[in-house]
Coordinates of C-alpha atoms in Angstrom, one line a residue:
Chain A
M233 CA -4.8 -24.0 8.1
K234 CA -5.7 -21.0 10.3
T235 CA -7.4 -17.8 9.4
V236 CA -5.5 -14.7 10.7
S237 CA -7.7 -12.1 9.1
E238 CA -10.2 -11.5 6.3
N239 CA -11.0 -8.0 5.0
R240 CA -13.5 -7.1 2.3
C241 CA -11.5 -5.5 -0.6
F242 CA -12.7 -4.4 -4.0
G243 CA -15.8 -6.6 -3.7
G244 CA -13.7 -9.7 -2.8
V245 CA -11.8 -10.9 0.3
Q246 CA -8.2 -10.2 1.2
G247 CA -7.3 -13.0 3.6
V248 CA -4.2 -13.9 5.6
Y249 CA -3.7 -17.5 6.7
T250 CA -1.1 -19.7 8.4
H251 CA -0.4 -23.4 8.0
A252 CA 2.2 -25.9 9.0
S253 CA 4.6 -26.5 6.1
E254 CA 6.3 -29.9 5.6
A255 CA 8.8 -28.3 3.2
T256 CA 10.1 -25.6 5.5
G257 CA 9.4 -27.4 8.8
C258 CA 7.7 -24.4 10.4
E259 CA 4.5 -22.4 10.4
M260 CA 4.1 -20.3 7.2
T261 CA 1.9 -17.3 6.6
F262 CA 0.4 -16.2 3.2
G263 CA -2.0 -13.6 1.9
L264 CA -4.7 -14.7 -0.6
F265 CA -7.0 -12.3 -2.4
L266 CA -10.2 -13.9 -3.8
P267 CA -12.1 -11.7 -6.3
P268 CA -15.9 -11.4 -6.4
A269 CA -16.0 -14.1 -9.1
A270 CA -14.7 -16.7 -6.6
E271 CA -18.2 -16.7 -5.0
T272 CA -19.6 -18.6 -7.9
G273 CA -16.8 -21.0 -8.9
P274 CA -13.1 -21.6 -9.1
V275 CA -11.0 -18.7 -10.4
P276 CA -7.5 -18.6 -12.0
L277 CA -4.5 -17.8 -9.7
L278 CA -1.7 -15.3 -10.0
W279 CA 1.3 -15.9 -7.8
Y280 CA 3.3 -12.9 -6.6
L281 CA 6.7 -13.7 -5.0
S282 CA 8.2 -11.0 -2.9
G283 CA 11.7 -9.7 -2.6
L284 CA 14.4 -9.5 0.1
T285 CA 13.2 -8.4 3.6
C286 CA 9.6 -8.7 2.6
T287 CA 6.9 -10.9 4.3
H288 CA 3.6 -11.9 2.8
E289 CA 2.3 -8.4 3.7
N290 CA 4.3 -5.9 1.6
A291 CA 2.8 -6.5 -1.8
M292 CA -0.6 -7.3 -0.3
V293 CA -0.8 -3.7 1.1
K294 CA 1.4 -1.7 -1.3
A295 CA 1.2 -3.0 -4.8
G296 CA -2.4 -2.1 -5.6
A297 CA -3.0 -5.4 -7.3
Q298 CA -6.4 -6.2 -5.9
A299 CA -8.2 -3.5 -7.9
H300 CA -7.1 -5.0 -11.2
A301 CA -7.4 -8.7 -10.1
A302 CA -11.0 -8.1 -8.8
R303 CA -12.1 -6.7 -12.2
R304 CA -10.6 -9.6 -14.1
G305 CA -11.7 -12.4 -11.8
L306 CA -8.2 -13.4 -10.8
A307 CA -7.1 -14.6 -7.4
L308 CA -3.7 -13.4 -6.0
V309 CA -1.4 -15.3 -3.6
F310 CA 1.3 -13.5 -1.6
P311 CA 3.6 -16.1 0.0
D312 CA 6.2 -15.2 2.6
T313 CA 9.9 -15.1 1.5
S314 CA 11.4 -17.6 3.9
P315 CA 10.9 -19.9 6.9
R316 CA 10.7 -17.9 10.1
G317 CA 10.5 -18.4 13.9
E318 CA 12.6 -19.7 16.7
G319 CA 14.9 -22.5 15.7
V320 CA 15.0 -21.3 12.2
P321 CA 18.6 -20.2 11.4
D322 CA 19.2 -16.5 10.4
D323 CA 22.0 -14.1 9.5
E324 CA 22.5 -10.5 10.3
A325 CA 22.7 -9.6 6.6
Y326 CA 19.5 -8.6 5.0
N327 CA 20.2 -10.8 2.0
L328 CA 20.8 -14.1 3.8
G329 CA 18.6 -16.1 6.1
Q330 CA 15.1 -15.1 7.3
G331 CA 13.4 -12.8 4.7
A332 CA 15.9 -14.0 2.1
G333 CA 15.0 -17.6 1.1
F334 CA 15.9 -17.0 -2.6
Y335 CA 13.4 -19.7 -3.7
V336 CA 15.9 -22.6 -3.5
N337 CA 16.2 -25.9 -1.5
A338 CA 19.3 -25.3 0.6
T339 CA 21.8 -28.2 0.6
K340 CA 24.4 -26.7 3.0
P341 CA 24.2 -26.4 6.8
P342 CA 22.8 -24.7 8.8
W343 CA 20.1 -24.0 6.2
T344 CA 19.1 -27.5 5.0
S345 CA 16.4 -28.2 7.6
H346 CA 14.2 -25.2 6.9
F347 CA 15.3 -23.2 3.8
R348 CA 13.4 -25.2 1.2
M349 CA 11.4 -22.4 -0.4
W350 CA 11.5 -24.0 -3.8
D351 CA 9.5 -27.0 -2.6
Y352 CA 7.3 -24.7 -0.5
I353 CA 6.2 -22.7 -3.5
A354 CA 6.2 -25.5 -6.0
E355 CA 4.5 -28.2 -3.9
D356 CA 3.5 -27.4 -0.4
L357 CA 1.6 -24.1 -0.7
P358 CA -0.2 -25.2 -4.0
R359 CA -1.6 -28.2 -2.0
V360 CA -2.9 -25.9 0.7
L361 CA -4.4 -23.5 -1.8
F362 CA -6.1 -25.9 -4.1
N363 CA -7.5 -28.0 -1.3
N364 CA -9.0 -25.1 0.6
F365 CA -10.0 -22.3 -1.8
P366 CA -12.1 -22.0 -5.0
L367 CA -9.0 -21.9 -7.3
D368 CA -8.5 -23.4 -10.7
E369 CA -5.3 -25.4 -10.7
E370 CA -5.3 -25.6 -14.5
R371 CA -5.1 -21.8 -14.8
Q372 CA -2.1 -20.3 -13.0
A373 CA 0.3 -17.5 -13.7
M374 CA 3.5 -16.4 -11.9
S375 CA 5.1 -13.1 -11.0
G376 CA 7.5 -11.5 -8.6
H377 CA 9.7 -8.6 -7.6
S378 CA 13.5 -8.6 -7.2
M379 CA 14.4 -11.8 -5.4
G380 CA 10.8 -12.8 -6.1
G381 CA 11.2 -12.0 -9.8
H382 CA 14.1 -14.5 -9.8
G383 CA 11.9 -17.0 -8.0
A384 CA 9.1 -16.4 -10.5
L385 CA 11.3 -16.9 -13.5
T386 CA 13.2 -19.9 -12.3
L387 CA 10.1 -21.7 -11.1
A388 CA 8.3 -21.1 -14.4
L389 CA 11.3 -22.2 -16.4
H390 CA 11.5 -25.5 -14.4
H391 CA 7.7 -26.2 -14.6
P392 CA 6.8 -25.8 -18.3
G393 CA 3.0 -26.0 -18.8
R394 CA 2.2 -25.0 -15.2
F395 CA 2.0 -21.3 -15.7
A396 CA 0.3 -19.6 -18.6
S397 CA 2.5 -16.5 -18.3
V398 CA 5.3 -15.2 -16.1
S399 CA 6.3 -11.6 -15.2
A400 CA 8.9 -9.9 -13.1
F401 CA 9.6 -6.5 -11.6
A402 CA 13.3 -5.8 -11.5
P403 CA 14.3 -9.5 -11.1
I404 CA 17.6 -10.8 -9.9
S405 CA 18.4 -11.9 -13.5
H406 CA 21.8 -13.6 -13.6
P407 CA 22.7 -14.4 -10.0
S408 CA 25.4 -17.0 -10.7
T409 CA 27.7 -14.1 -11.9
S410 CA 26.6 -11.5 -9.3
D411 CA 28.7 -11.3 -6.1
W412 CA 25.8 -9.7 -4.3
A413 CA 23.4 -12.6 -5.1
L414 CA 26.1 -15.3 -4.7
K415 CA 26.4 -14.4 -1.0
A416 CA 23.2 -16.3 -0.3
L417 CA 23.3 -18.8 -3.1
H418 CA 26.8 -20.0 -2.0
A419 CA 25.6 -20.3 1.5
Y420 CA 22.5 -22.3 0.5
L421 CA 23.9 -24.3 -2.4
G422 CA 27.6 -24.2 -2.2
E423 CA 29.8 -23.3 -5.1
D424 CA 28.8 -26.1 -7.5
A425 CA 28.3 -24.4 -10.9
E426 CA 25.6 -26.8 -12.0
A427 CA 23.5 -26.2 -8.8
L428 CA 23.8 -22.4 -9.3
A429 CA 22.9 -22.6 -13.0
R430 CA 19.6 -24.3 -12.0
H431 CA 18.7 -21.1 -10.3
D432 CA 19.9 -18.6 -12.8
S433 CA 17.1 -17.3 -15.1
T434 CA 19.4 -16.1 -17.8
L435 CA 21.2 -19.4 -18.1
L436 CA 17.9 -21.4 -17.8
L437 CA 16.3 -19.4 -20.5
R438 CA 19.3 -19.7 -22.8
A439 CA 19.4 -23.5 -22.2
R440 CA 15.7 -24.4 -22.5
G441 CA 13.6 -21.4 -23.6
C442 CA 10.2 -20.7 -22.1
E443 CA 6.8 -21.7 -23.5
A444 CA 5.0 -19.1 -21.4
P445 CA 5.3 -15.4 -22.5
I446 CA 7.5 -13.3 -20.2
L447 CA 7.0 -9.7 -19.2
V448 CA 9.8 -7.9 -17.4
D449 CA 9.8 -4.3 -16.1
Q450 CA 13.1 -2.7 -14.9
G451 CA 13.6 0.9 -13.7
T452 CA 16.5 2.8 -15.0
A453 CA 17.1 4.5 -11.6
D454 CA 17.2 1.3 -9.7
P455 CA 20.1 1.4 -7.2
F456 CA 20.6 -2.4 -7.6
L457 CA 21.1 -2.4 -11.3
E458 CA 24.6 -3.8 -11.2
A459 CA 23.6 -6.6 -8.9
L460 CA 20.4 -7.5 -10.8
M461 CA 22.0 -7.7 -14.2
P462 CA 18.9 -7.1 -16.3
Q463 CA 21.0 -6.8 -19.5
A464 CA 21.9 -10.5 -19.3
L465 CA 18.2 -11.5 -19.2
A466 CA 17.2 -9.0 -21.9
A467 CA 19.9 -10.4 -24.2
A468 CA 18.8 -14.0 -23.5
M469 CA 15.2 -13.1 -24.2
A470 CA 16.1 -11.5 -27.5
D471 CA 18.5 -14.3 -28.5
R472 CA 15.8 -16.9 -27.8
R473 CA 13.1 -14.9 -29.6
Q474 CA 11.2 -15.1 -26.3
P475 CA 7.5 -14.1 -26.7
G476 CA 6.8 -11.2 -24.4
A477 CA 8.6 -7.9 -23.5
F478 CA 11.5 -6.6 -21.6
R479 CA 10.9 -2.9 -20.8
M480 CA 13.2 -0.3 -19.3
Q481 CA 11.2 2.2 -17.4
A482 CA 12.9 5.7 -17.3
G483 CA 13.4 7.2 -13.9
Y484 CA 11.9 4.3 -11.8
D485 CA 13.7 2.8 -8.9
H486 CA 13.3 -0.5 -7.0
S487 CA 10.5 0.5 -4.7
Y488 CA 6.8 -0.4 -4.5
F489 CA 6.0 2.9 -6.1
F490 CA 7.6 1.3 -9.2
V491 CA 5.8 -2.0 -8.7
A492 CA 2.4 -0.3 -8.2
T493 CA 2.9 1.8 -11.3
F494 CA 3.2 -1.1 -13.6
M495 CA 0.9 -3.6 -11.8
A496 CA -2.0 -2.9 -14.0
D497 CA 0.1 -3.8 -17.1
H498 CA 1.3 -7.1 -15.5
I499 CA -2.2 -8.2 -14.5
A500 CA -3.5 -7.3 -18.0
F501 CA -0.7 -9.4 -19.4
H502 CA -1.5 -12.4 -17.2
A503 CA -5.3 -12.0 -17.7
E504 CA -4.8 -12.2 -21.5
A505 CA -2.6 -15.4 -21.2
L506 CA -5.3 -16.9 -18.9
G507 CA -8.1 -16.1 -21.3
L508 CA -9.8 -13.6 -19.0
S509 CA -11.4 -10.5 -20.4
Chain B
M126 CA 12.3 22.4 4.0
K127 CA 14.3 19.2 3.5
T128 CA 13.8 16.4 1.0
V129 CA 13.7 12.9 2.6
S130 CA 13.0 10.9 -0.5
E131 CA 11.6 11.2 -4.0
N132 CA 10.4 8.2 -6.0
R133 CA 9.0 8.1 -9.5
C134 CA 5.4 6.9 -9.3
F135 CA 2.8 6.6 -12.0
G136 CA 4.8 9.1 -14.2
G137 CA 4.9 11.6 -11.4
V138 CA 6.9 12.0 -8.2
Q139 CA 6.1 10.7 -4.7
G140 CA 8.1 12.8 -2.3
V141 CA 8.6 12.9 1.4
Y142 CA 9.7 16.2 3.0
T143 CA 10.3 17.7 6.5
H144 CA 10.0 21.3 7.7
A145 CA 10.1 23.2 10.9
S146 CA 6.5 24.1 11.9
E147 CA 5.6 27.2 13.8
A148 CA 2.2 25.9 14.7
T149 CA 3.4 22.6 16.3
G150 CA 6.8 23.8 17.4
C151 CA 8.6 20.8 16.0
E152 CA 9.8 19.3 12.8
M153 CA 6.9 17.9 10.7
T154 CA 7.0 15.3 7.9
F155 CA 4.6 15.1 4.9
G156 CA 4.2 13.2 1.7
L157 CA 3.4 15.0 -1.5
F158 CA 2.5 13.3 -4.8
L159 CA 3.0 15.5 -7.9
P160 CA 1.3 14.1 -11.1
P161 CA 3.0 14.3 -14.5
A162 CA 0.9 17.4 -15.3
A163 CA 2.9 19.3 -12.6
E164 CA 5.9 19.4 -14.9
T165 CA 4.2 22.0 -17.1
G166 CA 2.3 24.2 -14.6
P167 CA 0.5 24.4 -11.2
V168 CA -2.0 21.6 -10.5
P169 CA -4.9 21.3 -8.1
L170 CA -4.3 19.8 -4.7
L171 CA -6.3 17.1 -2.8
W172 CA -5.6 16.9 0.9
Y173 CA -5.7 13.5 2.6
L174 CA -5.8 13.6 6.4
S175 CA -5.0 10.3 8.1
G176 CA -6.4 8.5 11.1
L177 CA -5.3 7.5 14.6
T178 CA -1.8 5.9 14.9
C179 CA -1.0 6.8 11.2
T180 CA 1.9 8.9 10.0
H181 CA 2.3 10.6 6.7
E182 CA 3.2 7.2 5.3
N183 CA 0.2 4.9 5.6
A184 CA -2.1 6.4 3.0
M185 CA 0.9 7.2 0.8
V186 CA 1.8 3.5 0.4
K187 CA -1.5 1.8 1.0
A188 CA -4.4 3.8 -0.4
G189 CA -3.6 3.4 -4.1
A190 CA -4.5 7.1 -4.7
Q191 CA -1.6 8.0 -7.0
A192 CA -2.8 5.9 -9.9
H193 CA -6.0 7.9 -10.1
A194 CA -4.5 11.3 -9.2
A195 CA -1.8 10.9 -11.9
R196 CA -4.4 10.3 -14.6
R197 CA -6.5 13.3 -13.5
G198 CA -3.6 15.7 -13.0
L199 CA -4.2 16.1 -9.3
A200 CA -1.5 16.5 -6.5
L201 CA -2.0 14.7 -3.2
V202 CA -0.7 15.8 0.2
F203 CA -0.4 13.3 3.1
P204 CA 0.3 15.2 6.3
D205 CA 1.3 13.6 9.6
T206 CA -1.4 13.2 12.3
S207 CA 0.3 15.0 15.2
P208 CA 3.5 16.7 16.4
R209 CA 6.3 14.2 17.3
G210 CA 9.7 14.0 18.8
E211 CA 11.4 14.4 22.1
G212 CA 9.8 17.1 24.2
V213 CA 6.4 16.5 22.6
P214 CA 4.0 15.2 25.2
D215 CA 2.4 11.8 24.7
D216 CA 0.1 9.2 26.2
E217 CA 0.1 5.5 26.4
A218 CA -3.4 5.3 24.8
Y219 CA -3.4 5.0 21.0
N220 CA -6.1 7.7 20.8
L221 CA -4.4 10.5 22.7
G222 CA -1.1 12.3 22.2
Q223 CA 1.4 11.5 19.4
G224 CA -0.4 10.0 16.4
A225 CA -3.7 11.3 17.7
G226 CA -3.8 15.1 17.1
F227 CA -7.5 15.2 16.2
Y228 CA -7.0 18.3 14.1
V229 CA -7.6 20.8 16.9
N230 CA -5.6 23.5 18.7
A231 CA -5.2 22.2 22.2
T232 CA -6.1 24.7 25.0
K233 CA -5.3 22.5 28.0
P234 CA -1.9 21.5 29.4
P235 CA 0.3 19.6 28.7
W236 CA -0.9 19.7 25.1
T237 CA -1.0 23.5 24.3
S238 CA 2.6 24.0 23.2
H239 CA 2.7 21.4 20.4
F240 CA -0.8 20.0 19.7
R241 CA -2.0 22.6 17.2
M242 CA -2.8 20.5 14.2
W243 CA -5.7 22.8 13.2
D244 CA -3.3 25.6 12.6
Y245 CA -0.8 23.3 11.1
I246 CA -3.2 22.0 8.4
A247 CA -5.1 25.3 7.9
E248 CA -2.1 27.7 7.8
D249 CA 1.4 26.3 8.3
L250 CA 1.5 23.4 5.8
P251 CA -0.4 25.3 3.1
R252 CA 2.4 28.0 3.2
V253 CA 5.1 25.4 2.8
L254 CA 3.2 23.7 -0.1
F255 CA 2.3 26.7 -2.1
N256 CA 5.7 28.4 -1.7
N257 CA 7.7 25.4 -2.7
F258 CA 5.7 23.3 -5.3
P259 CA 3.7 23.9 -8.5
L260 CA 0.3 23.8 -6.8
D261 CA -2.7 25.9 -7.5
E262 CA -3.9 27.4 -4.3
E263 CA -7.3 28.3 -5.9
R264 CA -8.1 24.7 -6.6
Q265 CA -8.0 22.6 -3.4
A266 CA -10.1 19.6 -2.2
M267 CA -10.2 17.9 1.1
S268 CA -10.4 14.3 2.3
G269 CA -9.6 12.0 5.1
H270 CA -10.1 8.7 7.0
S271 CA -11.5 8.1 10.4
M272 CA -9.9 10.8 12.7
G273 CA -8.8 12.4 9.4
G274 CA -12.3 12.3 8.0
H275 CA -13.3 14.3 11.1
G276 CA -10.5 16.7 10.4
A277 CA -11.4 16.9 6.7
L278 CA -15.1 17.7 7.4
T279 CA -14.5 20.2 10.2
L280 CA -11.7 22.1 8.4
A281 CA -13.9 22.3 5.2
L282 CA -16.9 23.4 7.3
H283 CA -14.9 26.2 8.9
H284 CA -13.3 27.4 5.7
P285 CA -16.1 27.9 3.2
G286 CA -14.8 28.6 -0.3
R287 CA -11.4 27.1 0.3
F288 CA -12.2 23.5 -0.8
A289 CA -14.2 22.6 -3.9
S290 CA -15.3 19.4 -2.4
V291 CA -14.8 17.3 0.8
S292 CA -14.9 13.6 1.3
A293 CA -14.4 11.2 4.1
F294 CA -13.9 7.4 4.7
A295 CA -15.5 6.3 7.9
P296 CA -15.2 9.7 9.7
I297 CA -15.5 10.3 13.4
S298 CA -18.8 12.0 12.7
H299 CA -20.3 13.3 16.0
P300 CA -17.4 13.2 18.6
S301 CA -19.0 15.5 21.1
T302 CA -21.4 12.7 22.1
S303 CA -18.9 9.8 21.7
D304 CA -17.1 8.8 24.9
W305 CA -14.4 7.2 22.8
A306 CA -13.6 10.4 20.9
L307 CA -14.2 12.6 23.9
K308 CA -11.2 11.1 25.7
A309 CA -8.9 13.1 23.5
L310 CA -11.1 16.1 22.9
H311 CA -11.6 16.6 26.6
A312 CA -7.9 16.3 27.2
Y313 CA -7.1 18.9 24.4
L314 CA -10.1 21.2 24.8
G315 CA -11.6 20.7 28.2
E316 CA -15.3 20.1 28.7
D317 CA -16.6 23.4 27.3
A318 CA -19.5 22.4 25.1
E319 CA -19.0 25.3 22.6
A320 CA -15.4 24.4 22.0
L321 CA -16.4 20.8 21.4
A322 CA -19.2 21.8 19.1
R323 CA -16.6 23.7 16.9
H324 CA -15.0 20.3 16.2
D325 CA -18.1 18.2 15.6
S326 CA -19.0 17.7 11.9
T327 CA -22.6 16.8 12.6
L328 CA -23.3 19.9 14.7
L329 CA -21.3 22.2 12.4
L330 CA -23.2 20.9 9.3
R331 CA -26.5 21.3 11.1
A332 CA -25.6 24.8 12.1
R333 CA -24.1 26.2 9.0
G334 CA -24.4 23.8 6.1
C335 CA -21.6 23.2 3.6
E336 CA -21.2 24.8 0.2
A337 CA -18.9 22.1 -1.1
P338 CA -20.4 18.8 -2.0
I339 CA -19.7 16.0 0.5
L340 CA -19.0 12.3 -0.2
V341 CA -18.9 9.9 2.7
D342 CA -18.2 6.1 2.6
Q343 CA -18.8 4.0 5.7
G344 CA -18.4 0.2 5.9
T345 CA -21.1 -1.8 7.6
A346 CA -18.6 -4.2 9.2
D347 CA -16.5 -1.4 10.7
P348 CA -15.7 -2.4 14.3
F349 CA -15.8 1.3 15.3
L350 CA -19.3 2.0 14.2
E351 CA -20.6 2.9 17.6
A352 CA -17.8 5.4 18.2
L353 CA -17.9 6.9 14.8
M354 CA -21.7 7.6 14.8
P355 CA -22.2 7.8 11.0
Q356 CA -25.9 7.8 11.4
A357 CA -25.8 11.3 13.0
L358 CA -23.9 12.7 10.1
A359 CA -26.1 11.0 7.5
A360 CA -29.2 12.4 9.2
A361 CA -27.6 15.9 9.2
M362 CA -26.7 15.7 5.6
A363 CA -30.2 14.6 4.6
D364 CA -31.9 17.2 6.8
R365 CA -29.7 20.0 5.3
R366 CA -30.3 18.7 1.8
Q367 CA -26.5 18.5 1.5
P368 CA -25.3 18.0 -2.1
G369 CA -23.3 14.8 -2.3
A370 CA -23.7 11.3 -1.0
F371 CA -23.5 9.2 2.2
R372 CA -22.9 5.6 1.2
M373 CA -23.1 2.5 3.4
Q374 CA -20.7 -0.1 2.0
A375 CA -21.8 -3.7 2.8
G376 CA -19.2 -5.9 4.4
Y377 CA -16.4 -3.4 4.5
D378 CA -14.4 -2.6 7.7
H379 CA -12.2 0.2 8.9
S380 CA -8.9 -0.8 7.1
Y381 CA -7.0 0.5 4.2
F382 CA -8.5 -2.3 2.1
F383 CA -11.7 -0.4 2.5
V384 CA -10.1 3.0 1.8
A385 CA -8.3 1.6 -1.3
T386 CA -11.5 0.1 -2.7
F387 CA -13.3 3.4 -2.8
M388 CA -10.4 5.7 -3.5
A389 CA -11.1 5.8 -7.3
D390 CA -14.6 7.1 -6.5
H391 CA -13.4 9.8 -4.1
I392 CA -10.8 11.0 -6.6
A393 CA -13.4 11.1 -9.4
F394 CA -15.7 13.1 -7.1
H395 CA -13.0 15.7 -6.3
A396 CA -11.8 15.8 -9.9
E397 CA -15.3 16.7 -11.1
A398 CA -15.6 19.4 -8.4
L399 CA -12.2 20.8 -9.4
G400 CA -13.1 20.8 -13.1
L401 CA -10.7 18.1 -14.1
S402 CA -11.5 15.6 -16.7

């Protein structure tokens, strides 16, 4: 692991680090915020998975999360959204290839060798984090935005017991029926319905429910509403009597101005589930 | 004036606009945040002048100011840092030319025709703002970061009565004796000591004092400490018995992680001076 930068921030440290990843077969970059409380012992960790075109940096500088995390004694990790670099396949479209890993393990060429973001987030990066930083592996929570909201929900649904809570800002909610999302998922996973269902939050929630409470915020002025399909997830949450909340936020779009506005609520939600004050 | 974008943000609107500026002889871009309170009547305005290499966008997306401004009913304006575009002179150095207007009216070629950021901030942009938005011209406050902290202080010192309060993050405090800052100031203003003194906060404060209270935050790990010369400003503030505070913040650097950390304090300071709750 290599330190790229460390900046003091709200009494803690906002770091950026790189490491060689076995899962993605390339060097990966992530941001990690450690709150002041990490100076005296391990702290709980909130994951934030970013959306299409983002790197580790976007949420780290735009979401305003550190202020709230510092106060609660919560660490924040900001992973990148895909493998990157020379030799890593790419596509001209913004929603396929680099910057668009979709949090799956690709099974179709040319993506198989590097596009294994599922394993990266579920196994590789946790190993790096818990081996190198004062983080409490027993107290984790999961969140994300857009494609990262999809990743947050599907990872939490497949790992019951790992995350105390899960939240999403404008998640891709039902990708197996959205042509826009299927572009990448077909490329990475093929057209096998079962493989696609394993990465569809709405179908997963309907099939198995979710122990952890779920908080979802969705703006009504989001230009991607038709592709995101929030109504499918909202209906599944209500049908399953899912603890948590699905909130429609009047007038908000898909930007980080939306994410920043509701970040305090999301961090309060996770802090409560993690037993923080 | 032309609307580039408007995003809902903390219950208000974060807008980006362009307009033709007489002062700079080119099209200028600015960000304006209107809090929810602006829906029912004119609100006070806090200026935020940015530093070297920044545009209108940096603080707008990184400083986390909107959360606090929304709650207090305060508007925020984020001007650009220089004229831009084809036909506008530039320099390869990051601290001269485009992105480095230094908030002066240049008197030396080739800068004279466009580099008039003093007039732009003091006259041109106020006209656009107060003619087009629900802003209370009688209730303004001024702030900035680095080169923008220099601009904030010098503009407030030259316009007694206009700003209820002035604050700066790591301002260029005593440029007339800093080789690093003189590079641009000599280019724009020549070597006339009187002209340079008119744009030196430390000298201005010593010469005329400041009615408005001043808040300055400076990180101890700032790599530009020698160029910024905060000690000169701190001494002038103490010698003049200047109401306000000069604070050294242990471990903080020059980044937006530093600015964001103390933004809540700055907005509380201005809100109090403006009579907001």
